[in-house]
Amino acid sequence: MAKHNQRLDYARLAEVLHEREIADAGSIRELLHHSKTGGTPFAVALVTSNLVGDWDLSRIVCETFNLPFLPVEIAPPDPEAAEGLDLGFLRENDLVPIGRFGQTLTVCMPGLVPADILGMLAAETDLVILPVVGTVQSNQRWMRANYAEEGTERALPVDASWSAMFDDADAAVLMDLSDVVSAEESAGEGIEFQLTDPEDDSSGLVDFTDDSDGSGATSSKSAGGGVDLPPLPEFG
C-alpha cells in the first residue's frame, strides 16, 4: 500500500477543488470557515450541500492524498475493531473502524478526516491509525445502523431494501381498503347498483321476455303493453 505523501488537511482539499474548478471559491471558503468554527465537517458539508458528489469527493481525496478507496460496502467492518474506542468520538466524525492488525487500526473516513482528528484518536488509543477513503453517505448509514445513540432512530438494517418497504406499505393499504369494503358491504346490504338514470322514462320502454308460443324466440313489448315489437333476430 502506498503511503500518502501529503498531510490530510481540509485546506489542501479546498485548494484542489478550486484548482479543478469543481466548485466556486466563495462556496468552498464559506463551508471551510463554517467547519473550522465548529460547524459541519468540511467533507461532509461538501456532499450534503450538493456542492460535490459523494463519489467524486472520494475519488479526489484518493488522487490528492494517495490513499486507497475502501468503503464499508467493499470491506465490511470487523465488530471487534471498535472495542475500547470512544463511540461518541467515532459518531462525531463518522469514522468507521474497519479492523485491527496488532497495534494498527484501520479506519474508513467519510471522504476525508483531518490529520489532527486522526492524531487525537491515535493518542487516545495508543494505536497506529491507518486511514482509508470511504464515502460520506455510506459511512453515515453504517454508523446509524451500528453505533446509533440510545433513543435515536436506527437506520435500515443491512439486508433491508426499498422493495421490502413498499411491500409493507402496500400490505397496509390493502388491509385498510379491505376494512372499508367490508364496512360498505355491511352498511349497504340489499342495495343494488343501477346503471340507468331513474328519471329517464326510456329505460322501461323495452321488456325482454320469452315469447308465449313456447318457440324460445324472444320478443320485445312496449312498456305500456300496447304494440308488440318484432321479435329479436336469432343468430346461429
Short mmCIF file of C-alpha atoms in Angstrom, two decimals:
data_model
loop_
_atom_site.label_atom_id
_atom_site.label_comp_id
_atom_site.label_asym_id
_atom_site.label_seq_id
_atom_site.Cartn_x
_atom_site.Cartn_y
_atom_site.Cartn_z
CA MET A 1 0.00 0.00 0.00
CA ALA A 2 1.40 3.37 -0.97
CA LYS A 3 1.96 5.85 1.81
CA HIS A 4 0.17 9.17 1.49
CA ASN A 5 2.66 11.94 0.91
CA GLN A 6 0.57 14.94 1.92
CA ARG A 7 -0.83 15.91 5.27
CA LEU A 8 -4.54 15.17 5.46
CA ASP A 9 -5.93 18.66 5.62
CA TYR A 10 -9.19 20.36 4.62
CA ALA A 11 -7.31 23.40 3.30
CA ARG A 12 -5.42 21.28 0.78
CA LEU A 13 -8.65 19.61 -0.32
CA ALA A 14 -10.23 23.04 -0.78
CA GLU A 15 -7.30 24.13 -2.96
CA VAL A 16 -7.65 21.09 -5.20
CA LEU A 17 -11.40 21.61 -5.59
CA HIS A 18 -10.75 25.21 -6.64
CA GLU A 19 -7.87 24.29 -8.96
CA ARG A 20 -10.04 21.73 -10.75
CA GLU A 21 -12.91 24.23 -10.92
CA ILE A 22 -15.24 21.72 -9.31
CA ALA A 23 -16.78 24.37 -7.07
CA ASP A 24 -16.60 28.15 -6.84
CA ALA A 25 -14.18 29.71 -4.41
CA GLY A 26 -16.87 31.55 -2.45
CA SER A 27 -18.84 28.41 -1.59
CA ILE A 28 -15.69 26.49 -0.72
CA ARG A 29 -14.44 29.28 1.53
CA GLU A 30 -17.78 29.54 3.31
CA LEU A 31 -18.01 25.81 4.06
CA LEU A 32 -14.37 25.68 5.14
CA HIS A 33 -14.83 28.60 7.54
CA HIS A 34 -18.00 27.06 8.95
CA SER A 35 -16.15 23.79 9.53
CA LYS A 36 -13.27 25.49 11.33
CA THR A 37 -15.67 27.28 13.69
CA GLY A 38 -17.32 24.09 14.90
CA GLY A 39 -19.84 23.52 12.12
CA THR A 40 -20.35 20.51 9.87
CA PRO A 41 -17.05 18.88 8.87
CA PHE A 42 -15.87 20.23 5.54
CA ALA A 43 -16.01 16.94 3.61
CA VAL A 44 -19.49 16.15 4.89
CA ALA A 45 -20.70 19.68 4.13
CA LEU A 46 -19.46 19.43 0.54
CA VAL A 47 -21.68 16.41 -0.06
CA THR A 48 -24.75 17.40 1.96
CA SER A 49 -24.83 20.82 0.28
CA ASN A 50 -24.62 19.13 -3.15
CA LEU A 51 -21.51 21.13 -3.94
CA VAL A 52 -19.53 17.97 -4.73
CA GLY A 53 -20.83 14.48 -5.46
CA ASP A 54 -20.13 11.82 -2.84
CA TRP A 55 -18.21 9.53 -5.19
CA ASP A 56 -16.41 12.47 -6.82
CA LEU A 57 -15.20 13.66 -3.44
CA SER A 58 -13.84 10.21 -2.57
CA ARG A 59 -12.05 9.99 -5.93
CA ILE A 60 -10.45 13.42 -5.48
CA VAL A 61 -9.29 12.57 -1.96
CA CYS A 62 -7.73 9.31 -3.17
CA GLU A 63 -5.93 11.08 -6.01
CA THR A 64 -4.78 14.04 -3.93
CA PHE A 65 -3.54 12.20 -0.85
CA ASN A 66 -2.61 8.88 -2.50
CA LEU A 67 -4.99 6.86 -0.32
CA PRO A 68 -6.86 3.63 -1.11
CA PHE A 69 -10.61 3.63 -1.69
CA LEU A 70 -12.12 1.06 0.67
CA PRO A 71 -15.75 1.87 1.59
CA VAL A 72 -17.71 -0.25 4.06
CA GLU A 73 -19.59 -1.94 1.20
CA ILE A 74 -16.32 -3.42 -0.03
CA ALA A 75 -14.65 -4.06 3.34
CA PRO A 76 -17.28 -4.97 5.96
CA PRO A 77 -16.04 -3.67 9.33
CA ASP A 78 -14.94 -6.14 12.00
CA PRO A 79 -17.26 -5.71 15.03
CA GLU A 80 -14.31 -6.25 17.37
CA ALA A 81 -12.40 -3.35 15.83
CA ALA A 82 -14.36 -0.81 17.87
CA GLU A 83 -13.74 -2.45 21.25
CA GLY A 84 -12.43 0.08 23.74
CA LEU A 85 -12.92 3.03 21.39
CA ASP A 86 -14.90 6.17 22.18
CA LEU A 87 -18.10 5.65 20.17
CA GLY A 88 -19.09 9.27 20.70
CA PHE A 89 -15.86 10.38 19.03
CA LEU A 90 -16.45 7.97 16.14
CA ARG A 91 -20.04 9.18 15.68
CA GLU A 92 -18.99 12.81 15.77
CA ASN A 93 -16.53 12.29 12.93
CA ASP A 94 -18.32 9.46 11.06
CA LEU A 95 -15.22 7.31 11.40
CA VAL A 96 -15.80 3.58 10.89
CA PRO A 97 -13.24 1.17 12.41
CA ILE A 98 -12.54 -1.48 9.77
CA GLY A 99 -10.15 -3.79 11.59
CA ARG A 100 -7.18 -4.14 13.90
CA PHE A 101 -3.89 -5.72 12.97
CA GLY A 102 -1.65 -5.74 16.03
CA GLN A 103 -1.19 -2.12 17.04
CA THR A 104 -2.60 -0.80 13.77
CA LEU A 105 -6.22 0.34 13.50
CA THR A 106 -7.68 0.80 10.03
CA VAL A 107 -10.44 3.40 9.87
CA CYS A 108 -12.69 4.34 6.98
CA MET A 109 -13.07 8.10 6.57
CA PRO A 110 -16.20 9.84 5.23
CA GLY A 111 -14.26 11.26 2.31
CA LEU A 112 -11.60 12.95 4.42
CA VAL A 113 -10.90 13.46 8.11
CA PRO A 114 -8.07 15.86 9.05
CA ALA A 115 -4.80 14.51 10.44
CA ASP A 116 -5.45 16.39 13.70
CA ILE A 117 -8.60 14.33 14.34
CA LEU A 118 -6.85 11.08 13.47
CA GLY A 119 -3.99 12.11 15.76
CA MET A 120 -6.42 12.54 18.65
CA LEU A 121 -7.72 9.00 18.05
CA ALA A 122 -4.16 7.67 17.96
CA ALA A 123 -3.25 9.42 21.20
CA GLU A 124 -6.35 8.15 22.97
CA THR A 125 -5.98 4.53 21.86
CA ASP A 126 -2.18 4.27 21.65
CA LEU A 127 -2.67 2.71 18.21
CA VAL A 128 -1.26 3.49 14.80
CA ILE A 129 -4.12 4.84 12.68
CA LEU A 130 -4.27 3.74 9.06
CA PRO A 131 -6.90 5.79 7.18
CA VAL A 132 -8.69 4.61 4.05
CA VAL A 133 -11.23 6.53 1.99
CA GLY A 134 -14.95 5.80 2.09
CA THR A 135 -17.98 7.86 1.17
CA VAL A 136 -19.91 10.27 3.35
CA GLN A 137 -23.30 8.66 2.89
CA SER A 138 -22.22 5.05 3.33
CA ASN A 139 -20.29 5.89 6.49
CA GLN A 140 -23.23 7.77 7.95
CA ARG A 141 -25.64 4.92 7.14
CA TRP A 142 -23.32 2.39 8.72
CA MET A 143 -22.81 4.50 11.84
CA ARG A 144 -26.56 4.99 12.32
CA ALA A 145 -27.19 1.28 11.85
CA ASN A 146 -24.49 0.10 14.24
CA TYR A 147 -23.48 2.89 16.61
CA ALA A 148 -26.71 4.86 16.92
CA GLU A 149 -27.07 6.78 20.16
CA GLU A 150 -29.64 5.43 22.58
CA GLY A 151 -33.05 6.93 21.87
CA THR A 152 -32.26 7.84 18.27
CA GLU A 153 -33.86 6.16 15.31
CA ARG A 154 -31.72 3.44 13.79
CA ALA A 155 -31.16 3.22 10.07
CA LEU A 156 -32.44 0.38 7.91
CA PRO A 157 -30.74 -2.95 8.56
CA VAL A 158 -28.10 -4.00 6.08
CA ASP A 159 -30.37 -6.58 4.43
CA ALA A 160 -33.31 -4.17 4.13
CA SER A 161 -34.40 -2.98 0.71
CA TRP A 162 -36.72 -0.40 -0.78
CA SER A 163 -38.88 -3.15 -2.23
CA ALA A 164 -39.49 -4.57 1.23
CA MET A 165 -40.57 -1.14 2.45
CA PHE A 166 -43.02 -0.75 -0.42
CA ASP A 167 -44.36 -4.28 0.10
CA ASP A 168 -45.14 -3.47 3.73
CA ALA A 169 -46.80 -0.22 2.71
CA ASP A 170 -48.89 -1.96 0.05
CA ALA A 171 -50.00 -4.58 2.56
CA ALA A 172 -51.10 -1.87 4.99
CA VAL A 173 -53.07 -0.07 2.27
CA LEU A 174 -54.77 -3.30 1.18
CA MET A 175 -55.78 -4.04 4.77
CA ASP A 176 -57.30 -0.57 5.07
CA LEU A 177 -59.18 -0.99 1.79
CA SER A 178 -60.44 -4.39 2.90
CA ASP A 179 -61.83 -2.87 6.09
CA VAL A 180 -63.53 -0.10 4.12
CA VAL A 181 -65.10 -2.52 1.64
CA SER A 182 -66.37 -4.77 4.43
CA ALA A 183 -67.92 -1.80 6.19
CA GLU A 184 -69.61 -0.61 2.99
CA GLU A 185 -70.96 -4.08 2.24
CA SER A 186 -72.45 -4.33 5.72
CA ALA A 187 -73.99 -0.88 5.56
CA GLY A 188 -75.30 -1.30 2.03
CA GLU A 189 -76.61 -4.86 2.25
CA GLY A 190 -79.55 -5.35 -0.12
CA ILE A 191 -78.74 -2.27 -2.16
CA GLU A 192 -78.27 -2.82 -5.89
CA PHE A 193 -76.30 -0.51 -8.13
CA GLN A 194 -78.26 0.84 -11.10
CA LEU A 195 -76.54 1.95 -14.28
CA THR A 196 -79.54 3.68 -15.83
CA ASP A 197 -80.90 7.04 -14.91
CA PRO A 198 -84.04 6.54 -12.71
CA GLU A 199 -85.61 9.70 -14.15
CA ASP A 200 -85.19 8.51 -17.73
CA ASP A 201 -88.55 7.06 -18.88
CA SER A 202 -86.92 5.39 -21.87
CA SER A 203 -85.31 2.82 -19.59
CA GLY A 204 -88.61 0.97 -19.31
CA LEU A 205 -89.67 1.01 -22.97
CA VAL A 206 -88.34 -2.40 -23.88
CA ASP A 207 -89.07 -5.58 -21.92
CA PHE A 208 -87.27 -8.75 -22.96
CA THR A 209 -89.43 -11.79 -22.24
CA ASP A 210 -89.90 -15.27 -23.64
CA ASP A 211 -92.47 -15.48 -26.40
CA SER A 212 -95.77 -17.03 -25.25
CA ASP A 213 -95.81 -19.53 -28.13
CA GLY A 214 -93.07 -21.53 -26.46
CA SER A 215 -90.80 -21.39 -29.51
CA GLY A 216 -87.97 -19.97 -27.48
CA ALA A 217 -87.85 -16.83 -29.59
CA THR A 218 -87.51 -13.59 -27.75
CA SER A 219 -89.96 -10.78 -28.46
CA SER A 220 -90.00 -7.19 -27.37
CA LYS A 221 -93.01 -5.38 -25.90
CA SER A 222 -93.54 -1.76 -25.17
CA ALA A 223 -93.62 -0.63 -21.57
CA GLY A 224 -97.27 0.28 -21.84
CA GLY A 225 -98.14 -3.19 -23.12
CA GLY A 226 -99.71 -1.81 -26.32
CA VAL A 227 -97.85 -2.57 -29.52
CA ASP A 228 -95.69 -5.68 -29.83
CA LEU A 229 -92.36 -5.02 -31.47
CA PRO A 230 -90.87 -7.52 -33.94
CA PRO A 231 -89.00 -10.39 -32.34
CA LEU A 232 -85.29 -10.03 -31.98
CA PRO A 233 -83.26 -11.82 -34.64
CA GLU A 234 -81.61 -15.08 -33.70
CA PHE A 235 -78.01 -15.78 -34.66
CA GLY A 236 -76.55 -19.17 -35.31
#
